Short mmCIF file of N, CA and C in Angstrom, two decimals:
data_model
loop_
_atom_site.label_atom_id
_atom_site.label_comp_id
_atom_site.label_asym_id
_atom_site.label_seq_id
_atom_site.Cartn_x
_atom_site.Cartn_y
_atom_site.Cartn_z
N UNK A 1 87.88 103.24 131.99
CA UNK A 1 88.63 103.26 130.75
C UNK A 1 87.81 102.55 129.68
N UNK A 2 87.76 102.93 128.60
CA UNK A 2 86.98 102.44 127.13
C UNK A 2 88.12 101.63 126.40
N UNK A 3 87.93 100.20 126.52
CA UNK A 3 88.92 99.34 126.11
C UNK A 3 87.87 98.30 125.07
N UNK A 4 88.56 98.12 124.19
CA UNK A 4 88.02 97.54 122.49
C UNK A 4 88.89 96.14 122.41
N UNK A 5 87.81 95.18 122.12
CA UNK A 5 88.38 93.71 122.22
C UNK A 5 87.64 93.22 121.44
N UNK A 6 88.33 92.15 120.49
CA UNK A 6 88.60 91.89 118.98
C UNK A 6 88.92 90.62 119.30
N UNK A 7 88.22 89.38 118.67
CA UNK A 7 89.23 88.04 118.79
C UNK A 7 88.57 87.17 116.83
N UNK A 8 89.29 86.50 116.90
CA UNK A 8 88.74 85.18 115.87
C UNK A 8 87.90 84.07 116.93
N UNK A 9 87.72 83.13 116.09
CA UNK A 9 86.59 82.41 116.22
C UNK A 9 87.18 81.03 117.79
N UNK A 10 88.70 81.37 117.15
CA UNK A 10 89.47 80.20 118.22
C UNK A 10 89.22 80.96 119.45
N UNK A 11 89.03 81.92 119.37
CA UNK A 11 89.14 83.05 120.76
C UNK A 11 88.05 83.36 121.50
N UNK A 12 87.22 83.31 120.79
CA UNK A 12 85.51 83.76 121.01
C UNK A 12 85.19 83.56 122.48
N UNK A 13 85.16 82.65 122.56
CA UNK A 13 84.68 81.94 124.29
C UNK A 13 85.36 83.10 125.30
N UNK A 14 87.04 83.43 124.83
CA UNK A 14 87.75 83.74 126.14
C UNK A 14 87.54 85.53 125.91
N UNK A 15 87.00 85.88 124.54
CA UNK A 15 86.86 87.28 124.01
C UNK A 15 85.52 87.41 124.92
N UNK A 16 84.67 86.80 125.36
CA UNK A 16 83.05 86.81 125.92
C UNK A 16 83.66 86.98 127.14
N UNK A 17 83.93 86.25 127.79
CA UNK A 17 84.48 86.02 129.44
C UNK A 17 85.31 87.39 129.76
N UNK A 18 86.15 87.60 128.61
CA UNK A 18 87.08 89.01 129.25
C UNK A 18 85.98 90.29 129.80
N UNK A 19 84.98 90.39 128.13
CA UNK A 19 84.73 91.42 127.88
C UNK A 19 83.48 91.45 129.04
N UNK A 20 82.88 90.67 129.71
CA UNK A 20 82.07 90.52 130.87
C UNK A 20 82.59 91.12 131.92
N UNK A 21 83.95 90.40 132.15
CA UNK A 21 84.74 90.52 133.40
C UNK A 21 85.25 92.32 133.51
N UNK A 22 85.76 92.89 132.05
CA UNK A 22 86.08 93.86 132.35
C UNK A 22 85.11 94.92 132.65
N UNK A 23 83.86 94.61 131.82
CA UNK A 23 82.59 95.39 132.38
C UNK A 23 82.36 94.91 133.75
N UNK A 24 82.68 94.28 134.69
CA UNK A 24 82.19 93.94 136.03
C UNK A 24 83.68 94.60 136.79
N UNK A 25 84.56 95.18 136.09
CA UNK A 25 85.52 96.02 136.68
C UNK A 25 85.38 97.58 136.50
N UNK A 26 84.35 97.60 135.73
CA UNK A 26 83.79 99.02 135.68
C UNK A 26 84.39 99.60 134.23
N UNK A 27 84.85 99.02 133.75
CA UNK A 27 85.26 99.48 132.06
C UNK A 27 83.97 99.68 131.44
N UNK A 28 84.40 100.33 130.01
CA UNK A 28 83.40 100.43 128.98
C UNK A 28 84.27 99.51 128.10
N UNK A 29 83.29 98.83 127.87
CA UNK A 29 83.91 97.64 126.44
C UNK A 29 83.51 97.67 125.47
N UNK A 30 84.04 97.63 124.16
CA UNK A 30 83.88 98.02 122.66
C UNK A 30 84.56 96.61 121.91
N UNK A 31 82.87 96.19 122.12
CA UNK A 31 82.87 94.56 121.40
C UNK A 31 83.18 94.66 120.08
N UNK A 32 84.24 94.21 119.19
CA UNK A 32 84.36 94.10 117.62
C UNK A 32 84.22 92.82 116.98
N UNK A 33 83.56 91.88 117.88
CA UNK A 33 83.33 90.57 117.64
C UNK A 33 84.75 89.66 117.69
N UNK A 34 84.84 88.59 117.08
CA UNK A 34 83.34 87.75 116.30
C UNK A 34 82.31 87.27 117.74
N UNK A 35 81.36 86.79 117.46
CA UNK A 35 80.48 86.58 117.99
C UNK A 35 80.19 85.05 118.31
N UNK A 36 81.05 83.97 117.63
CA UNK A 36 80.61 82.78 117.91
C UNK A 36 81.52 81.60 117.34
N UNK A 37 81.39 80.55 117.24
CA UNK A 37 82.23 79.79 117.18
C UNK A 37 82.53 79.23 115.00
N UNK A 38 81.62 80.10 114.37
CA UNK A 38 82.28 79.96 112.83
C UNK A 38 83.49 80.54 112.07
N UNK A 39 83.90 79.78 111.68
CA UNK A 39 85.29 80.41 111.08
C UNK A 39 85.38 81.94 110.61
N UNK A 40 86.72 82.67 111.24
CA UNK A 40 86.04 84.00 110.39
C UNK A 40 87.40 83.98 110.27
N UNK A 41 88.17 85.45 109.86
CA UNK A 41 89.86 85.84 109.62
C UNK A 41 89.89 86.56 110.33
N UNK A 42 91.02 86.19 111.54
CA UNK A 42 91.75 87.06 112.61
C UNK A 42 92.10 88.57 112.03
N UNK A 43 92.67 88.71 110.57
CA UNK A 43 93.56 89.64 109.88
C UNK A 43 92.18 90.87 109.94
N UNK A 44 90.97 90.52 110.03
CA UNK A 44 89.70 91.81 109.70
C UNK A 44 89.54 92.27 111.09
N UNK A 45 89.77 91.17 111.96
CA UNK A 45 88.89 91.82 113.47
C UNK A 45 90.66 92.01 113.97
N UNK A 46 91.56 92.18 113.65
CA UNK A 46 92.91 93.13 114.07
C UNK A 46 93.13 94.15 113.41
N UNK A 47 92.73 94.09 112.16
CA UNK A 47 92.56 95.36 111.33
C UNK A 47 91.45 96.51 112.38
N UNK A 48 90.27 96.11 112.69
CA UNK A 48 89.05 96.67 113.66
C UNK A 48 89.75 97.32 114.37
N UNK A 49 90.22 96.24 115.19
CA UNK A 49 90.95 96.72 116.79
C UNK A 49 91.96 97.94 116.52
N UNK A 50 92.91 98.14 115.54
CA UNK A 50 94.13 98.65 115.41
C UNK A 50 92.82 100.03 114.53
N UNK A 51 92.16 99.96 114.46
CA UNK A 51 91.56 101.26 113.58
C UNK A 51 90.83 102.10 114.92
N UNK A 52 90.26 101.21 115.81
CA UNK A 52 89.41 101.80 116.92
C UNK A 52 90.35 102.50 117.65
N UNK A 53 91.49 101.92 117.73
CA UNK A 53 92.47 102.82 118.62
C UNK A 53 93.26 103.73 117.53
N UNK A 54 93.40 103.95 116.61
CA UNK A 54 93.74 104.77 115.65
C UNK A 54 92.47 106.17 115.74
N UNK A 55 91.65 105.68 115.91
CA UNK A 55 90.40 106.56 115.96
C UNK A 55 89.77 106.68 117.30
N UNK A 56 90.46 106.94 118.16
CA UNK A 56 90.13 107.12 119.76
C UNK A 56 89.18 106.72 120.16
N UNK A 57 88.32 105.80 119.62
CA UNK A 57 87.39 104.64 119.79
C UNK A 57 87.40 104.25 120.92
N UNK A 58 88.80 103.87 121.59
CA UNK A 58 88.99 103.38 122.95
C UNK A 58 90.30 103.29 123.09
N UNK A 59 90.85 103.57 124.16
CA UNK A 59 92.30 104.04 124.79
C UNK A 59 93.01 102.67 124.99
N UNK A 60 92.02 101.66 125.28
CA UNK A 60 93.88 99.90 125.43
C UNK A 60 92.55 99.27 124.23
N UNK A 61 93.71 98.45 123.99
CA UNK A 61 93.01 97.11 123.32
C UNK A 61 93.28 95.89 123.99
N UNK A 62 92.46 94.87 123.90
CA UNK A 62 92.98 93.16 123.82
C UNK A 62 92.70 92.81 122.65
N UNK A 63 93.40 92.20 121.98
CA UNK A 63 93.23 91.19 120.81
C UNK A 63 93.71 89.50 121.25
N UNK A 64 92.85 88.89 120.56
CA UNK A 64 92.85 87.62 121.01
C UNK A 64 92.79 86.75 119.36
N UNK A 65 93.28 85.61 119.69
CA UNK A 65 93.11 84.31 118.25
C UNK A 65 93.76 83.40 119.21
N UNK A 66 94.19 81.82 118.66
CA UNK A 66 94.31 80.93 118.87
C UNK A 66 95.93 80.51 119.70
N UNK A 67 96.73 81.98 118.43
CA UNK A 67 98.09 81.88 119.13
C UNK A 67 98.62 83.25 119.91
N UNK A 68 97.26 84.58 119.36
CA UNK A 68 97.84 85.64 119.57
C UNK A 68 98.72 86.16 118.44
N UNK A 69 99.31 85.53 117.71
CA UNK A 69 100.45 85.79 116.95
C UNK A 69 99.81 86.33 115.23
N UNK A 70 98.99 86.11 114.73
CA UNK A 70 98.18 86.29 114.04
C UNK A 70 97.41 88.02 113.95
N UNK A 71 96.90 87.91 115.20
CA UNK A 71 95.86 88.82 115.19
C UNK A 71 96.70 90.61 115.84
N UNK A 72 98.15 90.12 116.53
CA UNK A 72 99.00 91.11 116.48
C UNK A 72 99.56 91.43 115.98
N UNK A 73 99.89 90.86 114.96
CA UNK A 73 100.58 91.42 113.52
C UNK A 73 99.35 92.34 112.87
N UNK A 74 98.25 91.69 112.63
CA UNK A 74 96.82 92.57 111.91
C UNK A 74 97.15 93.86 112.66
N UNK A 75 96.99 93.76 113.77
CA UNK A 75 96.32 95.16 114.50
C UNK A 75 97.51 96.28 114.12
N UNK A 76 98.56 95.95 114.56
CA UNK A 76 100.47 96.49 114.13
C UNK A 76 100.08 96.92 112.70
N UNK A 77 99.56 96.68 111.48
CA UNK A 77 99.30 97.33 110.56
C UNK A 77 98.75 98.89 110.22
N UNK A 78 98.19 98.84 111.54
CA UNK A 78 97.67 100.29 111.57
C UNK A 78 98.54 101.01 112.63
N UNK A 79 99.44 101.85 111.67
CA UNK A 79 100.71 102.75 112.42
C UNK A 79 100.43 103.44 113.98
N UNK A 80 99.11 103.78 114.12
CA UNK A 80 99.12 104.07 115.87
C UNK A 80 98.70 103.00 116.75
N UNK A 81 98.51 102.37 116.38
CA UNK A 81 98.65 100.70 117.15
C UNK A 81 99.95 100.49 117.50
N UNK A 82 100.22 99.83 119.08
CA UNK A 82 101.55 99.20 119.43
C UNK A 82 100.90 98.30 120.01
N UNK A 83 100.22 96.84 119.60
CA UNK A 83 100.34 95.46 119.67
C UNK A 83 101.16 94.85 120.30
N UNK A 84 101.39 94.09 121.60
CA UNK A 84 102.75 93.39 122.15
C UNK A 84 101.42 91.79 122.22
N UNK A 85 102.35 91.02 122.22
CA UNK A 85 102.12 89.84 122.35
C UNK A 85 102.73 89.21 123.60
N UNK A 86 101.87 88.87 124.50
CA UNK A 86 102.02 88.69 125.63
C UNK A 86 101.65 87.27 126.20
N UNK A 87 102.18 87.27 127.64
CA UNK A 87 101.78 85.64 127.62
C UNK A 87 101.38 85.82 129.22
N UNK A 88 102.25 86.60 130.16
CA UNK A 88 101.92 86.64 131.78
C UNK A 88 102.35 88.12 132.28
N UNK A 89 102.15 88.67 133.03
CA UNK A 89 101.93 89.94 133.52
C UNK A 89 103.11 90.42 133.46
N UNK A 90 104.47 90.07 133.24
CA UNK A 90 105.64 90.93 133.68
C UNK A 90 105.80 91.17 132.16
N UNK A 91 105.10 90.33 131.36
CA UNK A 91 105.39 91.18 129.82
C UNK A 91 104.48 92.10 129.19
N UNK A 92 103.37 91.88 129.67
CA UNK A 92 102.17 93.29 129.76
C UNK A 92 102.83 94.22 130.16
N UNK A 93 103.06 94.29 132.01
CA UNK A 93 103.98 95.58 132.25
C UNK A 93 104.78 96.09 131.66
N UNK A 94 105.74 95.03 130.91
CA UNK A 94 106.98 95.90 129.88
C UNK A 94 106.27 96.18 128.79
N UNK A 95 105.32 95.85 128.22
CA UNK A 95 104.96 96.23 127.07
C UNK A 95 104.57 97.65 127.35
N UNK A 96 103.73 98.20 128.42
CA UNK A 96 103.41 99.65 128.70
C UNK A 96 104.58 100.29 129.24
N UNK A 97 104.96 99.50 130.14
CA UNK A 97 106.06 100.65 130.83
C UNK A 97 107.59 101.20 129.44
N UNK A 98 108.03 100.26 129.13
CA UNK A 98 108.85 100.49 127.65
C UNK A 98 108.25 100.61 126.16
N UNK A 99 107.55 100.11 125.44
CA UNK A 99 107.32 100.20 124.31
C UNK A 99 106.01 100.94 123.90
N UNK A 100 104.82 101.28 124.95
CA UNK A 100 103.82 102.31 125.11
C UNK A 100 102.48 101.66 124.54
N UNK A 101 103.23 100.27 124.53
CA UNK A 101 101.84 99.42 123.96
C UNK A 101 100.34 99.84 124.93
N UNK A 102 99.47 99.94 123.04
CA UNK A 102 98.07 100.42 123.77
C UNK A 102 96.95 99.50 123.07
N UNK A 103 97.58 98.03 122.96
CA UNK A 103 97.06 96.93 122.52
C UNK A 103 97.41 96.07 123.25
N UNK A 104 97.46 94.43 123.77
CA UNK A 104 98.33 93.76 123.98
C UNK A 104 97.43 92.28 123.27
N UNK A 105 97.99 91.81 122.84
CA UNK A 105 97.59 90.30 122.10
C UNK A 105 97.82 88.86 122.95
N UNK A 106 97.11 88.17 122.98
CA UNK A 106 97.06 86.68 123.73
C UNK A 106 96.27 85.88 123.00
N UNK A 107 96.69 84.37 123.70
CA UNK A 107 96.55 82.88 122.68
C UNK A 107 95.59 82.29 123.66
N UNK A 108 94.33 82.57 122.72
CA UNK A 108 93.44 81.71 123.75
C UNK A 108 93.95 80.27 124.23
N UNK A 109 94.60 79.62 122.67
CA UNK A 109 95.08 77.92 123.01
C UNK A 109 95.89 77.99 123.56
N UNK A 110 97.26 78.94 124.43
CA UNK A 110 97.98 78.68 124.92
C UNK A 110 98.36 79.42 126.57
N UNK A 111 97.21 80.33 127.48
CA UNK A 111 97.10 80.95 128.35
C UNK A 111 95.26 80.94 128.55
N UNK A 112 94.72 80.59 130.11
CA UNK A 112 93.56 80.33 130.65
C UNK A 112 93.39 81.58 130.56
N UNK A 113 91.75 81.78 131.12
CA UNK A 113 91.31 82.91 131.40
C UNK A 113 91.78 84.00 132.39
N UNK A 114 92.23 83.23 133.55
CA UNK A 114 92.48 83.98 134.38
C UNK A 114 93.85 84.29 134.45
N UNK A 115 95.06 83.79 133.86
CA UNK A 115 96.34 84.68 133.28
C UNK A 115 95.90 85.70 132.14
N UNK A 116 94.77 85.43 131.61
CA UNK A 116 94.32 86.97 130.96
C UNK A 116 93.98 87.63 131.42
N UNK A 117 93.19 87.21 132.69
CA UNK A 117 92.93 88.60 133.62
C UNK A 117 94.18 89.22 134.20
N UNK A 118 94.91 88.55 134.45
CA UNK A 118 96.34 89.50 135.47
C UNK A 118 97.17 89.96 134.04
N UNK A 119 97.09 89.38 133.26
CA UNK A 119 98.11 90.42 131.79
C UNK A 119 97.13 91.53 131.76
N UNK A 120 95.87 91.32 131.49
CA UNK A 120 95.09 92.99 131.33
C UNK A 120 95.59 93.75 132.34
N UNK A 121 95.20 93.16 133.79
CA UNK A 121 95.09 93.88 135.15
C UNK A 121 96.22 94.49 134.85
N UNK A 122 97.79 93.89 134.91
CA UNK A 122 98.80 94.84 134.63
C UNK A 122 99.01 95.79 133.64
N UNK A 123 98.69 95.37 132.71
CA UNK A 123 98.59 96.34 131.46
C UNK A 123 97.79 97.50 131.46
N UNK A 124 96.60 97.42 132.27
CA UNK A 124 95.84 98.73 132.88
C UNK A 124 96.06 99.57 133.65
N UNK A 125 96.99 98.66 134.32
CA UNK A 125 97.62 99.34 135.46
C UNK A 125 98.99 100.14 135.66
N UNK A 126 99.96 99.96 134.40
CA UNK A 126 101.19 100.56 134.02
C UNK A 126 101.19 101.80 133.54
N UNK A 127 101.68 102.42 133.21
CA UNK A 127 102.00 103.57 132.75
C UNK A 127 103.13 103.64 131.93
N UNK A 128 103.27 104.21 131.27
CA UNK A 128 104.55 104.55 130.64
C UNK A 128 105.24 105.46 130.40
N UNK A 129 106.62 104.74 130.77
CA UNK A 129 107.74 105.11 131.58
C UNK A 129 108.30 106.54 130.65
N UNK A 130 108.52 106.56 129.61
CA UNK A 130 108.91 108.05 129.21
C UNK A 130 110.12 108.05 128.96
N UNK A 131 111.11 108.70 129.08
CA UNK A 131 112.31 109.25 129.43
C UNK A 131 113.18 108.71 128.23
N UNK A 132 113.82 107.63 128.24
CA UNK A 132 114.49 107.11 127.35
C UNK A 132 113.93 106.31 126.53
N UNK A 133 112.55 105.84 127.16
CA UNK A 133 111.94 104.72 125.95
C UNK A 133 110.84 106.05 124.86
N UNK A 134 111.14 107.11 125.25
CA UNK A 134 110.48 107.82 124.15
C UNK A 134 111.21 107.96 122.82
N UNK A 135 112.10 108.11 122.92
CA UNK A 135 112.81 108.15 121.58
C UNK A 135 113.05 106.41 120.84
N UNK A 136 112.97 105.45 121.76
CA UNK A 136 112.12 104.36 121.06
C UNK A 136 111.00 103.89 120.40
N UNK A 137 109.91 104.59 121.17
CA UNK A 137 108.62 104.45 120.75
C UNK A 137 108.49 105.28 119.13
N UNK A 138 109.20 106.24 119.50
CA UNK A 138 109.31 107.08 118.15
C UNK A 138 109.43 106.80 116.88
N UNK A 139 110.63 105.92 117.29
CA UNK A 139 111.40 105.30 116.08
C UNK A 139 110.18 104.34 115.66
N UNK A 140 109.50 103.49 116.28
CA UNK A 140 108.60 102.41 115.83
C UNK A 140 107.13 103.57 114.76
N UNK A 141 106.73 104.56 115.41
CA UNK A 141 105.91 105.24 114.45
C UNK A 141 106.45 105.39 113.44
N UNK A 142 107.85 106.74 113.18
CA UNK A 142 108.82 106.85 112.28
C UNK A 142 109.84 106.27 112.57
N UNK A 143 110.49 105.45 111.52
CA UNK A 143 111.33 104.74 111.37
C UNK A 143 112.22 105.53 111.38
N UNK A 144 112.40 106.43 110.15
CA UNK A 144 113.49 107.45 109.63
C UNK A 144 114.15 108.19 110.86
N UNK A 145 113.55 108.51 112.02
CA UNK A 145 113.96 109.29 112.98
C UNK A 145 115.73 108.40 113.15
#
């Protein structure tokens, strides 16, 4: 799978470690930086992320910043983005299995590396469910429906 990962500068360290780890799981990874530890704005590299998957760039995202909370709102700006903000694997799963999230967002300052590995792992690993949460998902593209 071709998965695109995006963090700010608070994130950087755990944006390096993912994007290693998921290439050593056999992904293709689509680095959008940042690259290091100087201040940059979460709001440009969620804008990135939410455009790459707008533009079939790559099929999941991770977005990462300090709280998560920041950089999933950015990405959510771009209408085929579904961004969930996540913290441990049973809310990854709901984020794919109900809401069709093909982003999911995490707080470097507030979840280790390796609860980011099991929120991805699940989130890669779900599917979504269909049936009744489609006419949900709907409503979040068009509202008006």
């Amino acid at each position: 799978m071709r998965i695109a990962i995006a963090s700010d500068h608070a994130a950087w360290e755990l944006k390096s470690a993912l994007a290693e780890w998921l290439r050593g799981e056999g992904h293709e990874v689509l680095d959008l930086g940042t690259d290091g530890p100087a201040s940059v704005d979460y709001p440009d590299f969620g804008l990135a992320l939410g455009k790459a998957i707008a533009e079939n760039q790559a099929e999941r995202g991770v977005a990462l910043c300090g709280s998560g909370i920041g950089i999933s709102i950015a990405v959510n700006r771009v209408p085929q983005a579904r961004c969930a903000l996540v913290s441990e694997p049973l809310s990854a799963r709901l984020a794919r299995e109900h809401n069709d999230a093909n982003v999911i967002a995490m707080g470097a300052r507030l979840i280790g590396p390796e609860m980011a590995k099991a929120c991805i792992t699940e989130f890669l690993a779900t599917g979504f469910g269909g049936d009744r949460h489609q006419r949900r998902v709907d409503k979040l593209t068009n509202p008006a429906l």
